Protein backbone atom coordinates (compact mmCIF):
# COMPACT_ATOMS: atom_id res chain seq x y z
CA UNK A 1 0.00 0.00 0.00
CA UNK A 2 2.90 2.35 0.76
CA UNK A 3 4.20 2.02 -2.81
CA UNK A 4 0.80 2.88 -4.29
CA UNK A 5 0.46 5.92 -2.00
CA UNK A 6 3.93 7.26 -2.86
CA UNK A 7 3.43 6.82 -6.61
CA UNK A 8 -0.10 8.25 -6.56
CA UNK A 9 0.97 11.37 -4.65
CA UNK A 10 3.98 11.83 -6.95
CA UNK A 11 1.84 11.39 -10.07
CA UNK A 12 -0.78 13.91 -8.94
CA UNK A 13 1.88 16.38 -7.78
CA UNK A 14 3.63 16.11 -11.15
CA UNK A 15 0.37 16.90 -12.96
CA UNK A 16 -0.28 19.91 -10.71
CA UNK A 17 3.25 21.22 -11.25
CA UNK A 18 2.85 20.78 -15.00
CA UNK A 19 -0.57 22.40 -15.23
CA UNK A 20 0.41 25.36 -13.03
CA UNK A 21 3.67 25.72 -14.99
CA UNK A 22 5.69 25.88 -11.78
CA UNK A 23 9.22 27.07 -12.49
CA UNK A 24 11.53 26.40 -9.56
CA UNK A 25 15.08 25.67 -10.70
CA UNK A 26 16.42 24.98 -7.20
CA UNK A 27 13.69 22.42 -6.50
CA UNK A 28 14.25 20.86 -9.90
CA UNK A 29 17.99 20.44 -9.27
CA UNK A 30 17.39 19.01 -5.80
CA UNK A 31 14.92 16.39 -7.05
CA UNK A 32 17.16 15.63 -10.02
CA UNK A 33 20.03 14.88 -7.63
CA UNK A 34 17.72 12.66 -5.56
CA UNK A 35 16.67 10.90 -8.77
CA UNK A 36 20.31 10.20 -9.66
CA UNK A 37 20.96 8.97 -6.12
CA UNK A 38 18.07 6.52 -6.29
CA UNK A 39 19.20 5.46 -9.76
CA UNK A 40 22.57 4.49 -8.30
CA UNK A 41 20.92 2.68 -5.40
CA UNK A 42 18.55 0.85 -7.77
CA UNK A 43 21.43 -0.34 -9.95
CA UNK A 44 23.31 -1.42 -6.84
CA UNK A 45 20.23 -3.31 -5.60
CA UNK A 46 19.94 -5.16 -8.93
CA UNK A 47 23.62 -6.14 -8.85
CA UNK A 48 23.25 -7.34 -5.25
CA UNK A 49 20.09 -9.29 -6.13
CA UNK A 50 21.88 -11.13 -8.92
CA UNK A 51 24.38 -12.32 -6.30
CA UNK A 52 21.74 -13.27 -3.67
CA UNK A 53 22.41 -10.17 -1.60
CA UNK A 54 20.31 -7.14 -0.72
CA UNK A 55 20.31 -4.00 1.34
CA UNK A 56 19.30 -4.64 4.92
CA UNK A 57 15.58 -4.78 5.64
CA UNK A 58 12.59 -6.34 3.92
CA UNK A 59 11.82 -4.58 0.59
CA UNK A 60 14.48 -1.88 1.09
CA UNK A 61 15.61 -2.51 -2.49
CA UNK A 62 12.08 -2.06 -3.78
CA UNK A 63 11.73 1.17 -1.80
CA UNK A 64 14.69 2.60 -3.72
CA UNK A 65 13.04 1.65 -7.04
CA UNK A 66 9.74 3.27 -6.02
CA UNK A 67 11.49 6.50 -5.02
CA UNK A 68 13.46 6.43 -8.29
CA UNK A 69 10.20 6.26 -10.26
CA UNK A 70 8.49 8.84 -8.00
CA UNK A 71 11.26 11.42 -8.44
CA UNK A 72 11.12 10.82 -12.21
CA UNK A 73 7.43 11.74 -12.13
CA UNK A 74 8.15 14.93 -10.17
CA UNK A 75 10.87 15.90 -12.63
CA UNK A 76 8.31 15.64 -15.44
CA UNK A 77 6.23 18.30 -13.69
CA UNK A 78 9.18 20.59 -12.99
CA UNK A 79 11.12 20.34 -16.25
CA UNK A 80 11.05 23.63 -18.21
CA UNK A 81 13.97 23.28 -20.64
CA UNK A 82 13.79 22.52 -24.36
CA UNK A 83 15.63 19.22 -24.61
CA UNK A 84 13.22 16.73 -26.22
CA UNK A 85 15.36 13.79 -25.12
CA UNK A 86 15.24 14.80 -21.44
CA UNK A 87 11.53 15.62 -21.64
CA UNK A 88 10.85 12.23 -23.20
CA UNK A 89 12.85 10.53 -20.44
CA UNK A 90 10.77 12.18 -17.71
CA UNK A 91 7.54 11.51 -19.60
CA UNK A 92 8.28 7.78 -19.42
CA UNK A 93 7.72 7.77 -15.64
CA UNK A 94 4.33 9.47 -15.91
CA UNK A 95 3.22 7.14 -18.72
CA UNK A 96 4.40 4.02 -16.83
CA UNK A 97 1.11 3.47 -14.88
CA UNK A 98 -0.88 3.69 -18.13
CA UNK A 99 1.53 1.23 -19.76
CA UNK A 100 0.64 -1.30 -17.07
CA UNK A 101 -3.06 -0.80 -17.76
CA UNK A 102 -2.56 -1.24 -21.49
CA UNK A 103 -0.46 -4.34 -20.86
CA UNK A 104 -3.34 -5.93 -18.93
CA UNK A 105 -5.57 -5.49 -21.98
CA UNK A 106 -3.16 -7.22 -24.38
CA UNK A 107 -3.52 -11.04 -24.04
CA UNK A 108 0.14 -11.81 -24.72
CA UNK A 109 1.31 -9.25 -22.16
CA UNK A 110 -1.21 -9.87 -19.39
CA UNK A 111 0.89 -12.32 -17.37
CA UNK A 112 4.12 -10.29 -17.58
CA UNK A 113 2.25 -7.07 -16.80
CA UNK A 114 0.46 -8.63 -13.83
CA UNK A 115 3.72 -9.95 -12.36
CA UNK A 116 5.44 -6.60 -12.88
CA UNK A 117 2.50 -4.68 -11.41
CA UNK A 118 2.23 -6.90 -8.34
CA UNK A 119 5.98 -6.82 -7.80
CA UNK A 120 6.08 -3.03 -8.05
CA UNK A 121 2.87 -2.00 -6.30
CA UNK A 122 2.16 -4.66 -3.65
CA UNK A 123 4.32 -4.25 -0.56
CA UNK A 124 3.80 -7.68 0.94
CA UNK A 125 4.43 -8.68 4.53
CA UNK A 126 7.24 -10.35 6.45
CA UNK A 127 8.34 -11.46 9.89
CA UNK A 128 11.84 -12.15 11.16
CA UNK A 129 12.93 -14.55 13.90
CA UNK A 130 16.43 -14.02 15.24
CA UNK A 131 18.68 -17.08 15.43
CA UNK A 132 21.79 -15.26 16.70
CA UNK A 133 23.55 -11.94 16.12
CA UNK A 134 24.33 -12.85 12.50
CA UNK A 135 21.50 -15.05 11.27
CA UNK A 136 17.73 -14.77 11.29
CA UNK A 137 14.82 -16.58 9.67
CA UNK A 138 12.41 -14.56 7.52
CA UNK A 139 8.90 -15.48 6.40
CA UNK A 140 7.57 -13.30 3.59
CA UNK A 141 4.80 -13.19 1.03
CA UNK A 142 3.48 -10.65 -1.48
CA UNK A 143 -0.10 -9.88 -0.49
CA UNK A 144 -2.71 -12.00 1.22
CA UNK A 145 -3.48 -13.92 -1.97
CA UNK A 146 0.03 -15.30 -2.42
CA UNK A 147 -0.60 -18.39 -0.30
CA UNK A 148 2.22 -19.97 1.67
CA UNK A 149 5.08 -17.64 2.66
CA UNK A 150 8.67 -18.02 1.54
CA UNK A 151 11.04 -19.11 4.30
CA UNK A 152 14.44 -17.45 3.90
CA UNK A 153 17.73 -17.51 5.79
CA UNK A 154 19.09 -14.00 6.34
CA UNK A 155 22.76 -13.46 7.07
CA UNK A 156 24.06 -10.00 8.01
CA UNK A 157 26.95 -8.89 5.82
CA UNK A 158 29.05 -5.83 6.53
CA UNK A 159 27.15 -2.73 7.67
CA UNK A 160 24.38 -2.23 5.10
CA UNK A 161 23.93 -5.57 3.36
CA UNK A 162 22.62 -9.05 3.98
CA UNK A 163 22.73 -12.36 2.17
CA UNK A 164 19.34 -13.92 1.42
CA UNK A 165 18.83 -17.65 0.84
CA UNK A 166 15.21 -18.29 -0.17
CA UNK A 167 13.14 -21.47 0.05
CA UNK A 168 15.20 -23.15 2.76
CA UNK A 169 12.13 -25.29 3.52
CA UNK A 170 9.21 -26.40 1.29
CA UNK A 171 5.91 -24.56 1.20
CA UNK A 172 4.42 -25.43 4.59
CA UNK A 173 1.68 -22.83 5.00
CA UNK A 174 1.26 -19.84 7.27
CA UNK A 175 2.95 -20.18 10.66
CA UNK A 176 0.60 -20.14 13.65
CA UNK A 177 3.59 -20.47 15.93
CA UNK A 178 7.27 -20.59 14.98
CA UNK A 179 10.36 -21.21 17.06
CA UNK A 180 14.02 -21.22 16.05
CA UNK A 181 16.74 -22.68 18.27
CA UNK A 182 20.42 -22.57 17.42
CA UNK A 183 22.24 -25.90 17.59
CA UNK A 184 26.00 -25.61 17.83
CA UNK A 185 27.74 -23.14 15.53
CA UNK A 186 26.47 -24.21 12.13
CA UNK A 187 22.80 -25.22 12.35
CA UNK A 188 19.45 -24.42 13.94
CA UNK A 189 16.20 -26.18 14.67
CA UNK A 190 12.99 -24.91 13.08
CA UNK A 191 9.69 -25.84 14.71
CA UNK A 192 6.57 -24.58 12.93
CA UNK A 193 2.91 -25.11 13.67
CA UNK A 194 0.98 -23.99 10.60
CA UNK A 195 -2.35 -22.19 10.75
CA UNK A 196 -3.97 -24.42 8.16
CA UNK A 197 -7.15 -26.41 8.89
CA UNK A 198 -5.32 -29.42 10.32
CA UNK A 199 -2.68 -27.50 12.30
CA UNK A 200 0.20 -29.50 10.87
CA UNK A 201 3.60 -29.37 12.57
CA UNK A 202 6.92 -29.08 10.75
CA UNK A 203 10.11 -29.82 12.70
CA UNK A 204 13.55 -29.94 11.08
CA UNK A 205 17.20 -29.01 11.49
CA UNK A 206 18.74 -26.62 8.96
CA UNK A 207 22.37 -25.81 8.29
CA UNK A 208 23.49 -22.19 8.52
CA UNK A 209 26.15 -22.77 5.88
CA UNK A 210 24.15 -22.41 2.68
Coordinates of C-alpha atoms in Angstrom, one line a residue:
X1 CA 0.0 0.0 0.0
X2 CA 2.9 2.3 0.8
X3 CA 4.2 2.0 -2.8
X4 CA 0.8 2.9 -4.3
X5 CA 0.5 5.9 -2.0
X6 CA 3.9 7.3 -2.9
X7 CA 3.4 6.8 -6.6
X8 CA -0.1 8.2 -6.6
X9 CA 1.0 11.4 -4.6
X10 CA 4.0 11.8 -6.9
X11 CA 1.8 11.4 -10.1
X12 CA -0.8 13.9 -8.9
X13 CA 1.9 16.4 -7.8
X14 CA 3.6 16.1 -11.1
X15 CA 0.4 16.9 -13.0
X16 CA -0.3 19.9 -10.7
X17 CA 3.2 21.2 -11.3
X18 CA 2.9 20.8 -15.0
X19 CA -0.6 22.4 -15.2
X20 CA 0.4 25.4 -13.0
X21 CA 3.7 25.7 -15.0
X22 CA 5.7 25.9 -11.8
X23 CA 9.2 27.1 -12.5
X24 CA 11.5 26.4 -9.6
X25 CA 15.1 25.7 -10.7
X26 CA 16.4 25.0 -7.2
X27 CA 13.7 22.4 -6.5
X28 CA 14.2 20.9 -9.9
X29 CA 18.0 20.4 -9.3
X30 CA 17.4 19.0 -5.8
X31 CA 14.9 16.4 -7.0
X32 CA 17.2 15.6 -10.0
X33 CA 20.0 14.9 -7.6
X34 CA 17.7 12.7 -5.6
X35 CA 16.7 10.9 -8.8
X36 CA 20.3 10.2 -9.7
X37 CA 21.0 9.0 -6.1
X38 CA 18.1 6.5 -6.3
X39 CA 19.2 5.5 -9.8
X40 CA 22.6 4.5 -8.3
X41 CA 20.9 2.7 -5.4
X42 CA 18.5 0.9 -7.8
X43 CA 21.4 -0.3 -10.0
X44 CA 23.3 -1.4 -6.8
X45 CA 20.2 -3.3 -5.6
X46 CA 19.9 -5.2 -8.9
X47 CA 23.6 -6.1 -8.8
X48 CA 23.3 -7.3 -5.3
X49 CA 20.1 -9.3 -6.1
X50 CA 21.9 -11.1 -8.9
X51 CA 24.4 -12.3 -6.3
X52 CA 21.7 -13.3 -3.7
X53 CA 22.4 -10.2 -1.6
X54 CA 20.3 -7.1 -0.7
X55 CA 20.3 -4.0 1.3
X56 CA 19.3 -4.6 4.9
X57 CA 15.6 -4.8 5.6
X58 CA 12.6 -6.3 3.9
X59 CA 11.8 -4.6 0.6
X60 CA 14.5 -1.9 1.1
X61 CA 15.6 -2.5 -2.5
X62 CA 12.1 -2.1 -3.8
X63 CA 11.7 1.2 -1.8
X64 CA 14.7 2.6 -3.7
X65 CA 13.0 1.6 -7.0
X66 CA 9.7 3.3 -6.0
X67 CA 11.5 6.5 -5.0
X68 CA 13.5 6.4 -8.3
X69 CA 10.2 6.3 -10.3
X70 CA 8.5 8.8 -8.0
X71 CA 11.3 11.4 -8.4
X72 CA 11.1 10.8 -12.2
X73 CA 7.4 11.7 -12.1
X74 CA 8.1 14.9 -10.2
X75 CA 10.9 15.9 -12.6
X76 CA 8.3 15.6 -15.4
X77 CA 6.2 18.3 -13.7
X78 CA 9.2 20.6 -13.0
X79 CA 11.1 20.3 -16.2
X80 CA 11.1 23.6 -18.2
X81 CA 14.0 23.3 -20.6
X82 CA 13.8 22.5 -24.4
X83 CA 15.6 19.2 -24.6
X84 CA 13.2 16.7 -26.2
X85 CA 15.4 13.8 -25.1
X86 CA 15.2 14.8 -21.4
X87 CA 11.5 15.6 -21.6
X88 CA 10.9 12.2 -23.2
X89 CA 12.9 10.5 -20.4
X90 CA 10.8 12.2 -17.7
X91 CA 7.5 11.5 -19.6
X92 CA 8.3 7.8 -19.4
X93 CA 7.7 7.8 -15.6
X94 CA 4.3 9.5 -15.9
X95 CA 3.2 7.1 -18.7
X96 CA 4.4 4.0 -16.8
X97 CA 1.1 3.5 -14.9
X98 CA -0.9 3.7 -18.1
X99 CA 1.5 1.2 -19.8
X100 CA 0.6 -1.3 -17.1
X101 CA -3.1 -0.8 -17.8
X102 CA -2.6 -1.2 -21.5
X103 CA -0.5 -4.3 -20.9
X104 CA -3.3 -5.9 -18.9
X105 CA -5.6 -5.5 -22.0
X106 CA -3.2 -7.2 -24.4
X107 CA -3.5 -11.0 -24.0
X108 CA 0.1 -11.8 -24.7
X109 CA 1.3 -9.2 -22.2
X110 CA -1.2 -9.9 -19.4
X111 CA 0.9 -12.3 -17.4
X112 CA 4.1 -10.3 -17.6
X113 CA 2.3 -7.1 -16.8
X114 CA 0.5 -8.6 -13.8
X115 CA 3.7 -10.0 -12.4
X116 CA 5.4 -6.6 -12.9
X117 CA 2.5 -4.7 -11.4
X118 CA 2.2 -6.9 -8.3
X119 CA 6.0 -6.8 -7.8
X120 CA 6.1 -3.0 -8.0
X121 CA 2.9 -2.0 -6.3
X122 CA 2.2 -4.7 -3.7
X123 CA 4.3 -4.3 -0.6
X124 CA 3.8 -7.7 0.9
X125 CA 4.4 -8.7 4.5
X126 CA 7.2 -10.3 6.4
X127 CA 8.3 -11.5 9.9
X128 CA 11.8 -12.1 11.2
X129 CA 12.9 -14.5 13.9
X130 CA 16.4 -14.0 15.2
X131 CA 18.7 -17.1 15.4
X132 CA 21.8 -15.3 16.7
X133 CA 23.5 -11.9 16.1
X134 CA 24.3 -12.8 12.5
X135 CA 21.5 -15.0 11.3
X136 CA 17.7 -14.8 11.3
X137 CA 14.8 -16.6 9.7
X138 CA 12.4 -14.6 7.5
X139 CA 8.9 -15.5 6.4
X140 CA 7.6 -13.3 3.6
X141 CA 4.8 -13.2 1.0
X142 CA 3.5 -10.7 -1.5
X143 CA -0.1 -9.9 -0.5
X144 CA -2.7 -12.0 1.2
X145 CA -3.5 -13.9 -2.0
X146 CA 0.0 -15.3 -2.4
X147 CA -0.6 -18.4 -0.3
X148 CA 2.2 -20.0 1.7
X149 CA 5.1 -17.6 2.7
X150 CA 8.7 -18.0 1.5
X151 CA 11.0 -19.1 4.3
X152 CA 14.4 -17.4 3.9
X153 CA 17.7 -17.5 5.8
X154 CA 19.1 -14.0 6.3
X155 CA 22.8 -13.5 7.1
X156 CA 24.1 -10.0 8.0
X157 CA 27.0 -8.9 5.8
X158 CA 29.1 -5.8 6.5
X159 CA 27.2 -2.7 7.7
X160 CA 24.4 -2.2 5.1
X161 CA 23.9 -5.6 3.4
X162 CA 22.6 -9.1 4.0
X163 CA 22.7 -12.4 2.2
X164 CA 19.3 -13.9 1.4
X165 CA 18.8 -17.7 0.8
X166 CA 15.2 -18.3 -0.2
X167 CA 13.1 -21.5 0.1
X168 CA 15.2 -23.2 2.8
X169 CA 12.1 -25.3 3.5
X170 CA 9.2 -26.4 1.3
X171 CA 5.9 -24.6 1.2
X172 CA 4.4 -25.4 4.6
X173 CA 1.7 -22.8 5.0
X174 CA 1.3 -19.8 7.3
X175 CA 2.9 -20.2 10.7
X176 CA 0.6 -20.1 13.6
X177 CA 3.6 -20.5 15.9
X178 CA 7.3 -20.6 15.0
X179 CA 10.4 -21.2 17.1
X180 CA 14.0 -21.2 16.0
X181 CA 16.7 -22.7 18.3
X182 CA 20.4 -22.6 17.4
X183 CA 22.2 -25.9 17.6
X184 CA 26.0 -25.6 17.8
X185 CA 27.7 -23.1 15.5
X186 CA 26.5 -24.2 12.1
X187 CA 22.8 -25.2 12.4
X188 CA 19.4 -24.4 13.9
X189 CA 16.2 -26.2 14.7
X190 CA 13.0 -24.9 13.1
X191 CA 9.7 -25.8 14.7
X192 CA 6.6 -24.6 12.9
X193 CA 2.9 -25.1 13.7
X194 CA 1.0 -24.0 10.6
X195 CA -2.4 -22.2 10.8
X196 CA -4.0 -24.4 8.2
X197 CA -7.1 -26.4 8.9
X198 CA -5.3 -29.4 10.3
X199 CA -2.7 -27.5 12.3
X200 CA 0.2 -29.5 10.9
X201 CA 3.6 -29.4 12.6
X202 CA 6.9 -29.1 10.8
X203 CA 10.1 -29.8 12.7
X204 CA 13.6 -29.9 11.1
X205 CA 17.2 -29.0 11.5
X206 CA 18.7 -26.6 9.0
X207 CA 22.4 -25.8 8.3
X208 CA 23.5 -22.2 8.5
X209 CA 26.2 -22.8 5.9
X210 CA 24.2 -22.4 2.7

